[in-house]
Short mmCIF file of C-alpha atoms and ligand atoms in Angstrom, two decimals:
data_model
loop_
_atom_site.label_atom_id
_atom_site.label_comp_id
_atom_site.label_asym_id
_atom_site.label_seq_id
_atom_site.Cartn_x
_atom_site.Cartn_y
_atom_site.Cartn_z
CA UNK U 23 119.92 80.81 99.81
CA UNK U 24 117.64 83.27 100.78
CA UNK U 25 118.22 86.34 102.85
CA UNK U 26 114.69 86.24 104.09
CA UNK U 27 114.18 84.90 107.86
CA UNK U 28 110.67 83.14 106.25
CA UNK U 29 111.49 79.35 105.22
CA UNK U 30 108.02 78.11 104.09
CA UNK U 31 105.28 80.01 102.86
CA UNK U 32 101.73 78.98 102.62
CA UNK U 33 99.48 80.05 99.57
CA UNK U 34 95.87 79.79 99.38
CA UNK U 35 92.89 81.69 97.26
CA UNK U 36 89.28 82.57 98.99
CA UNK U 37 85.97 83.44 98.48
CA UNK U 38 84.61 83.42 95.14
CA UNK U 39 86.83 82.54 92.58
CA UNK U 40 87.55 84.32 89.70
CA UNK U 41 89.94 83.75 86.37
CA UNK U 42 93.37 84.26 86.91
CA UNK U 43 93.69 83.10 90.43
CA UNK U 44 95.96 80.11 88.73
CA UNK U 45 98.69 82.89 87.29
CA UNK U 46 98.82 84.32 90.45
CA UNK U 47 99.42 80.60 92.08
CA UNK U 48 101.94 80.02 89.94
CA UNK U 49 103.93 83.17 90.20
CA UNK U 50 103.95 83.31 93.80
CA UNK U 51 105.07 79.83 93.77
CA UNK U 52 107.90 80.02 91.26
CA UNK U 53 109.02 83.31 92.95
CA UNK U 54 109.14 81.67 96.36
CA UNK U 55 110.52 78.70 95.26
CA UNK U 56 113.77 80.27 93.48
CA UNK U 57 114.22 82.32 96.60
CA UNK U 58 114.81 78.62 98.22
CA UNK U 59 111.85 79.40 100.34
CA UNK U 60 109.33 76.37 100.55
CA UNK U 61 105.80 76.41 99.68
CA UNK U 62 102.61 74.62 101.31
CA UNK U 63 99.18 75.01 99.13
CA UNK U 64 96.20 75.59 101.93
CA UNK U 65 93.24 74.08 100.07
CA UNK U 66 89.75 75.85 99.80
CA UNK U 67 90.75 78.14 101.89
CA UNK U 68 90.07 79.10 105.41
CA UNK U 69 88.00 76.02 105.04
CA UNK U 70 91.39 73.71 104.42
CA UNK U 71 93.08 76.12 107.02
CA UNK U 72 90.85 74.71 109.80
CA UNK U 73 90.59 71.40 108.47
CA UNK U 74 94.49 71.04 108.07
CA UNK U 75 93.99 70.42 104.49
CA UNK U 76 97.54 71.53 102.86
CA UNK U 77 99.79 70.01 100.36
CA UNK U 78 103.50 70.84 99.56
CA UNK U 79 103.90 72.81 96.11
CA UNK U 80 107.01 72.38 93.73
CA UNK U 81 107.98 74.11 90.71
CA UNK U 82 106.57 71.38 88.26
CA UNK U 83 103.24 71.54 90.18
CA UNK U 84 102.90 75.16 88.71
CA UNK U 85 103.09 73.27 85.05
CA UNK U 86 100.14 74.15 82.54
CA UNK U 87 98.26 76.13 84.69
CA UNK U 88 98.76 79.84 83.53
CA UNK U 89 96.03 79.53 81.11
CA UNK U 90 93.23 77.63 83.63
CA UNK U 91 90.51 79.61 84.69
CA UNK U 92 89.50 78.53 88.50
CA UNK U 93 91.80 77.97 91.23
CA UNK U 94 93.67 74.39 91.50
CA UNK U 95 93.68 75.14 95.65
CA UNK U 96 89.87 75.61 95.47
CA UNK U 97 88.86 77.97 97.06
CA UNK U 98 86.09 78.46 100.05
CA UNK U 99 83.66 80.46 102.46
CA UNK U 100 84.01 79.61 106.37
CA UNK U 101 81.48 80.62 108.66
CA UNK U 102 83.60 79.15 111.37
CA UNK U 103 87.10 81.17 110.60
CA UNK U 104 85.15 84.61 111.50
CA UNK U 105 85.17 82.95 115.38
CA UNK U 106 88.67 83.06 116.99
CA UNK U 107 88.93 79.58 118.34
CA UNK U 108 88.46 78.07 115.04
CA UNK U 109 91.68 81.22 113.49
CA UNK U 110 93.60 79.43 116.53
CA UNK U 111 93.07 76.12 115.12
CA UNK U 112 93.95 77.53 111.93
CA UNK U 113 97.31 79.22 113.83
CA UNK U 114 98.18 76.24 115.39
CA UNK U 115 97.86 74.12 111.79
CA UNK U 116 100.10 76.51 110.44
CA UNK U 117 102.65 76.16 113.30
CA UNK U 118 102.54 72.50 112.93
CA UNK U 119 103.90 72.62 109.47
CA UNK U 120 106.06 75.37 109.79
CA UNK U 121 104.41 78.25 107.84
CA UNK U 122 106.13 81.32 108.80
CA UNK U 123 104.18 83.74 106.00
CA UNK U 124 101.16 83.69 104.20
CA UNK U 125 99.94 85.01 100.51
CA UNK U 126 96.05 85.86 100.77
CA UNK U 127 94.35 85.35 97.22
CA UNK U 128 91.16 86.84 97.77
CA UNK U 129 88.60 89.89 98.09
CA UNK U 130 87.92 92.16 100.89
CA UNK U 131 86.36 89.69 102.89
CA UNK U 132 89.36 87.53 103.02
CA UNK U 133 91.80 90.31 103.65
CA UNK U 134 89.34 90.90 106.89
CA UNK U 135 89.95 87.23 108.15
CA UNK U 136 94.30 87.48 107.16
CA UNK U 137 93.99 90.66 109.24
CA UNK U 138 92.41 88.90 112.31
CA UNK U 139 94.53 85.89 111.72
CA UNK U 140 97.63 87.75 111.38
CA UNK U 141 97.18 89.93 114.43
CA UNK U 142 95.49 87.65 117.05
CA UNK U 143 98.70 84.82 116.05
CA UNK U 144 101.58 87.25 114.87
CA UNK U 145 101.78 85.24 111.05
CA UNK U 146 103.05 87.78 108.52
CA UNK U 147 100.46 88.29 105.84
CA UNK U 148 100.02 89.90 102.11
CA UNK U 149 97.29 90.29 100.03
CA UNK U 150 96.68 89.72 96.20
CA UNK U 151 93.27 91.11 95.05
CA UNK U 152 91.10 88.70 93.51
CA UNK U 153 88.25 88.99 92.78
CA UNK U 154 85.71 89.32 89.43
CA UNK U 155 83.95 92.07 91.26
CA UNK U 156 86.74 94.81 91.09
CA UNK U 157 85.65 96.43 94.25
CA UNK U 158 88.81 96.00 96.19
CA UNK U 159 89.97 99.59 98.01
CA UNK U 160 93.22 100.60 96.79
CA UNK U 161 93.75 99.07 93.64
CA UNK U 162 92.53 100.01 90.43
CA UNK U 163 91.98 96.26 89.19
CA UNK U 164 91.44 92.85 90.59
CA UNK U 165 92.55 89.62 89.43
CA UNK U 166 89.10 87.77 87.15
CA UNK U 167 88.04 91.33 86.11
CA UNK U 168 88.64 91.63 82.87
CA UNK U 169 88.20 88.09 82.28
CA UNK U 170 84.67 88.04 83.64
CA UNK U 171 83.91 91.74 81.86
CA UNK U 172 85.06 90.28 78.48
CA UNK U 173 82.69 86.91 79.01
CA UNK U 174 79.47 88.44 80.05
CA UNK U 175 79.86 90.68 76.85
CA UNK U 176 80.46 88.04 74.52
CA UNK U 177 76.96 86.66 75.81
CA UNK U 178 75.61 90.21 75.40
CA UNK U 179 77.01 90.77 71.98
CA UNK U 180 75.06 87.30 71.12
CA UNK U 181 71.81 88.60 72.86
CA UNK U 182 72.09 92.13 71.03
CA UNK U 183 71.72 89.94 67.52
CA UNK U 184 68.48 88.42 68.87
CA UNK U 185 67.46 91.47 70.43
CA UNK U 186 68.01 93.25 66.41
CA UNK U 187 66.39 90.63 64.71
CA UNK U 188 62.98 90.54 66.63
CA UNK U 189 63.28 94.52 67.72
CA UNK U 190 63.22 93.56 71.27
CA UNK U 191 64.11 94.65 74.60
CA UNK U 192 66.54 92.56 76.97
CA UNK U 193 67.54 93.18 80.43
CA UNK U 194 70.85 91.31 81.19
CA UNK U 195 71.74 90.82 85.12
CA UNK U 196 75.63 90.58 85.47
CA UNK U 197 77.49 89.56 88.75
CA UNK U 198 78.32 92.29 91.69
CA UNK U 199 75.81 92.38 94.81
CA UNK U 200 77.19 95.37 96.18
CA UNK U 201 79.19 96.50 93.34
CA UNK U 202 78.42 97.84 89.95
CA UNK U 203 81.75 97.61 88.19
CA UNK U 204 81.14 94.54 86.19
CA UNK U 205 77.59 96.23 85.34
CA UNK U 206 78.97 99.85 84.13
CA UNK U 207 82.17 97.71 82.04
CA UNK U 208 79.64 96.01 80.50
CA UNK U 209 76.81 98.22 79.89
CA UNK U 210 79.74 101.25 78.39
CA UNK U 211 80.99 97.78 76.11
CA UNK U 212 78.24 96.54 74.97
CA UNK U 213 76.09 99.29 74.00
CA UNK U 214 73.45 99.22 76.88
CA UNK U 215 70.82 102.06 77.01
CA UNK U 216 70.86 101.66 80.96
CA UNK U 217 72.81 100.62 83.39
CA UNK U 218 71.79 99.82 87.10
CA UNK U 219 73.65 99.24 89.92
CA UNK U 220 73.25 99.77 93.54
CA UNK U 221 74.84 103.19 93.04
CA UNK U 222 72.81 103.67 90.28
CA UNK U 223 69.40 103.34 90.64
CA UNK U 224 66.80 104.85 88.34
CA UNK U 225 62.79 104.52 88.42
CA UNK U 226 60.80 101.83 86.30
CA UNK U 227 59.11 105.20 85.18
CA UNK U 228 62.17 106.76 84.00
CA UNK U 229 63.29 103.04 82.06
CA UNK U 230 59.76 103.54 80.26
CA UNK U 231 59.93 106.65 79.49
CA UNK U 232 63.51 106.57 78.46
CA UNK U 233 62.24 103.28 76.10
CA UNK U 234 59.50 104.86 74.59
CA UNK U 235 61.52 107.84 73.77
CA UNK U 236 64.46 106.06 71.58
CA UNK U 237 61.65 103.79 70.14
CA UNK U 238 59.89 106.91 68.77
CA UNK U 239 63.83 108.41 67.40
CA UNK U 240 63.12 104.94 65.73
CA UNK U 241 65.23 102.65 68.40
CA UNK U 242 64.10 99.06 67.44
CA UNK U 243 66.03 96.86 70.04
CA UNK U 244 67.36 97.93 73.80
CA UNK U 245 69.68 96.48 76.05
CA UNK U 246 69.51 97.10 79.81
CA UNK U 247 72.18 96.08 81.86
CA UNK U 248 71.43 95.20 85.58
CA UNK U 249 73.64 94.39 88.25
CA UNK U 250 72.20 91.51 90.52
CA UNK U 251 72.13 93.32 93.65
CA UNK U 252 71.19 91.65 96.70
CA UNK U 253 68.59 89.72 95.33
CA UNK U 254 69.81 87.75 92.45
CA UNK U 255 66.96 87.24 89.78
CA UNK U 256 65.91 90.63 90.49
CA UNK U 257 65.57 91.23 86.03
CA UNK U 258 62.77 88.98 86.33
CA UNK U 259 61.55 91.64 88.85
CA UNK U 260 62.07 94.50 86.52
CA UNK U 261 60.86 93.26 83.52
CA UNK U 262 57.43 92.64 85.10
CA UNK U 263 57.51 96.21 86.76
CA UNK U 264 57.81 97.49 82.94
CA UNK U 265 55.18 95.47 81.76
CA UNK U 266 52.85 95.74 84.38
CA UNK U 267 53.33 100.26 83.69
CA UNK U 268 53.65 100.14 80.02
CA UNK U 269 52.83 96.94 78.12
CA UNK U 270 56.26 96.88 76.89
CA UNK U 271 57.78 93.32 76.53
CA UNK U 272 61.24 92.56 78.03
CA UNK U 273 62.91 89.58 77.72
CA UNK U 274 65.16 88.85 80.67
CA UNK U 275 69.06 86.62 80.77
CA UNK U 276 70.98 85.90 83.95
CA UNK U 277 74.35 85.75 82.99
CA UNK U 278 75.12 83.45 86.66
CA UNK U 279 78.39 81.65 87.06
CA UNK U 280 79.45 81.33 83.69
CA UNK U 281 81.22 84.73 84.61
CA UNK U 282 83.56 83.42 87.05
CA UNK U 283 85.06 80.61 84.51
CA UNK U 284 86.67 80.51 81.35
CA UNK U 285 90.21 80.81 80.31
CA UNK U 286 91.89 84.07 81.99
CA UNK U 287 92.10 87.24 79.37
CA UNK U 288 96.30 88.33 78.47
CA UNK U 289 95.40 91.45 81.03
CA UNK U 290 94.49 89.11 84.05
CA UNK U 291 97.41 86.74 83.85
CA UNK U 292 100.11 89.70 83.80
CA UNK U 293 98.04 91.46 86.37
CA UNK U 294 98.26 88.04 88.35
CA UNK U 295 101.74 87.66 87.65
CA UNK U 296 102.90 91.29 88.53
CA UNK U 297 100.80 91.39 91.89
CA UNK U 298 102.06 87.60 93.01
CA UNK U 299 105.40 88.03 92.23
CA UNK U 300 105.40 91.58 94.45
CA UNK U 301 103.80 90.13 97.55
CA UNK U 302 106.30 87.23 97.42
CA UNK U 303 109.03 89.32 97.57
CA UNK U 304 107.02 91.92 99.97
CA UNK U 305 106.77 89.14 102.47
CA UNK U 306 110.19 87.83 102.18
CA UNK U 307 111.60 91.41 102.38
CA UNK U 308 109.75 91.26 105.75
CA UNK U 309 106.96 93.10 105.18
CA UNK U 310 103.58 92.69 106.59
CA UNK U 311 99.70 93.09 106.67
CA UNK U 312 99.38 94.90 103.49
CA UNK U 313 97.78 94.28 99.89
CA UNK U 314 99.47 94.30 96.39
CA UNK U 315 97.39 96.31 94.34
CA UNK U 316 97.72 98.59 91.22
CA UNK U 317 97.36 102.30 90.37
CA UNK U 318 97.74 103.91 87.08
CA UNK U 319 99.75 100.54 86.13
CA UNK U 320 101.82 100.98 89.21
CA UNK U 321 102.54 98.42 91.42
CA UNK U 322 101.89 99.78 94.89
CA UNK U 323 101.15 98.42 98.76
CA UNK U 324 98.66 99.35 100.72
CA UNK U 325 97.87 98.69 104.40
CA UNK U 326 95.11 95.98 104.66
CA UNK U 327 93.38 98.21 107.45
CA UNK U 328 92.46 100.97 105.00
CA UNK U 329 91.51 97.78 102.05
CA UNK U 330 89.13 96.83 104.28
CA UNK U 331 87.65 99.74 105.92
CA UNK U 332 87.10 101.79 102.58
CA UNK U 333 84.73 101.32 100.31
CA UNK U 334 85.79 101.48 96.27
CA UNK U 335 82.93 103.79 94.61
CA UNK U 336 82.09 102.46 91.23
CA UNK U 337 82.65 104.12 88.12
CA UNK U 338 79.92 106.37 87.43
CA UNK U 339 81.19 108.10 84.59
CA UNK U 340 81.37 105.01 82.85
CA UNK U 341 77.54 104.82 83.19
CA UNK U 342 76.65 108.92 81.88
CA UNK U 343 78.85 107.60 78.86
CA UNK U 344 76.69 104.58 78.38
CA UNK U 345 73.41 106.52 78.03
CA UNK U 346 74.91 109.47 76.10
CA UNK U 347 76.66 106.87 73.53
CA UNK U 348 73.59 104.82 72.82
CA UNK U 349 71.47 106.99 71.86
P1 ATP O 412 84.50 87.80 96.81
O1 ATP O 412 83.86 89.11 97.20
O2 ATP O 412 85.14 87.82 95.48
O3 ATP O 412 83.62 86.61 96.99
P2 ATP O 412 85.79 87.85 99.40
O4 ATP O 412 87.15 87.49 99.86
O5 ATP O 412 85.32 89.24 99.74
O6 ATP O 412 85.74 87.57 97.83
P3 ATP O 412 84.00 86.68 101.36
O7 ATP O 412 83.03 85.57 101.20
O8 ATP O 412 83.50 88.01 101.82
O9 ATP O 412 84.75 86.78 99.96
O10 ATP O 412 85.13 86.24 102.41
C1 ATP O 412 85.81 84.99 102.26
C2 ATP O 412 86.02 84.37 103.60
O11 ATP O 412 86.84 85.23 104.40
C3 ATP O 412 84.76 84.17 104.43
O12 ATP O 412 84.06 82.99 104.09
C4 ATP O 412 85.35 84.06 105.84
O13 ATP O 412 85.87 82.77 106.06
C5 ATP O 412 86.50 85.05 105.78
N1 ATP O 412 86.06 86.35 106.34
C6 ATP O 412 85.32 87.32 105.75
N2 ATP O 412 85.06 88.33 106.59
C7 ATP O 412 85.64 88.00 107.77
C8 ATP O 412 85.72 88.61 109.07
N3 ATP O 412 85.16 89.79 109.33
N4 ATP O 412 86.37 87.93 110.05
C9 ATP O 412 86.96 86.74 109.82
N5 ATP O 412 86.91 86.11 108.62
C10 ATP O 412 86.28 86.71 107.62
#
């Protein structure tokens, strides 16, 4: 038997969804589980939270899913959970099946609703980061990361042999609206000339001038890396901005939602199963209203308060490397 005071847990992933959200399922689970603690799936979320949409979770469940990129809860976005009647709906569902602890698998944005939910209805809560974007305070990584940096660049390593064999130029928009990780991963990986990102912005006169300079060291094909920002499509944008100033010709690929699927990489399933495992036994140990994240390939815990009211800068270094390397 357990020494914990929890008896049943509840599990659920949120917000986007990202590759390796299934490891971390299944660890949490199994860890739970041979603690003789039960465990209720919430489906899609803070949607399935409102909606009462949960399902009891045994060890078999947890079969054959390591390697499945996506989440077998689902996952979800509710407008409704940021409005506190509709978190004491979600409370109350909770208390009606006996959940006495929650494990959050999610980005910033759902650590902000587990923080409200937690607080306002005094459930214990934990945090695992995932998330493709990376840009989770506190931890170095994020669960779908590496997954979703290794899949854009197989598309880019694909577009660089086009790009060679008709001396073009490409601009390639990866994921991350506010955040440039994926983008300066990428860019460093795959050999970009320049890398964008809300952090990093530079001048369609500066591309141009940058292009024309490594075509005349004798440059015949460029890669350009762009995050999507805000406004997704915005390579469409750019590419017209270079012709319009310089005649130059560059072909444009939206990478899209093929970067959130696929099979999770070896890194992403450990990192799933470390972090999972930890908040299990976090919880169970008592604690509360923190995230399992990693530094320097250290397990640590970190308050949710300071997850979600720091931002994580990006990596700029990354980027400087980028342009020095492909010259
Ligand atoms: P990703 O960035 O990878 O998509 P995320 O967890 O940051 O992951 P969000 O869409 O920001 O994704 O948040 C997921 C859900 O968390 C939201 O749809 C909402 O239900 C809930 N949430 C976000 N912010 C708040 C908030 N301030 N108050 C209450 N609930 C929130």
């Amino acid at each position: 038997m357990t020494t914990s005071s929890l008896k049943k847990i509840g599990v659920y992933t949120s917000g986007g969804d990202a590759p390796g959200m299934n490891p971390a399922i299944r660890a949490a689970v199994r860890t739970a589980l041979s603690q003789k603690v039960e465990v209720v799936g919430i489906l899609n979320g803070y949607v399935g939270m409102i909606e009462n949409r949960m399902i009891t979770l045994q060890m078999r469940d947890m079969a054959n899913i390591i390697q499945r990129g996506g989440t077998i809860l689902k996952t979800g976005r509710s407008a409704e959970f940021m409005k506190p009647e509709y978190r004491a709906t979600a409370a109350n569902n909770l208390k009606a099946q006996g959940i006495d602890g929650l494990i959050c698998i999610g980005g910033d944005g759902s650590f902000r609703g587990a923080q409200l939910l937690g607080a306002e209805h005094k459930i214990p809560i934990i945090g695992i980061p995932g998330t493709i974007d990376n840009d989770v305070y506190g931890t170095d990584d994020t669960i779908g990361f590496d997954t979703a940096v290794n899949t854009a660049l197989q598309a880019i390593d694909k577009i660089r042999d086009t790009a060679d064999s008709h001396d073009r130029i490409f601009i390639v928009e990866v994921m991350g609206r506010n955040s440039g990780w994926i983008a300066s991963h990428v860019g460093l990986a795959g050999g970009a000339e320049e890398i964008l990102t809300a952090e990093n912005i530079i001048s369609v006169d500066k591309i141009v001038e940058n292009l024309k300079n490594s075509r005349a060291r004798g440059k015949t094909s460029s890669i350009i890396i762009t995050a999507e920002g805000q406004k997704p499509g915005r390579a469409y944008d750019l590419s017209d901005a270079i012709r319009k100033k310089s005649g130059l010709d560059a072909k444009v690929c939206i990478l899209g939602h093929q970067q959130r699927g696929g099979t999770p990489s070896a890194h992403d399933r450990i990192l799933a199963s470390r972090l999972a495992n930890a908040a299990v036994e976090a919880l169970l140990a008592g604690r509360n209203n923190t995230m399992i994240g990693v530094q320097a390939d250290k397990l640590v815990e970190i308050p949710l308060d300071l997850v979600t009211s720091k931002e994580k800068p990006g990596d700029k270094t990354l980027i400087h490397l980028a342009r020095l390397l492909s010259i």
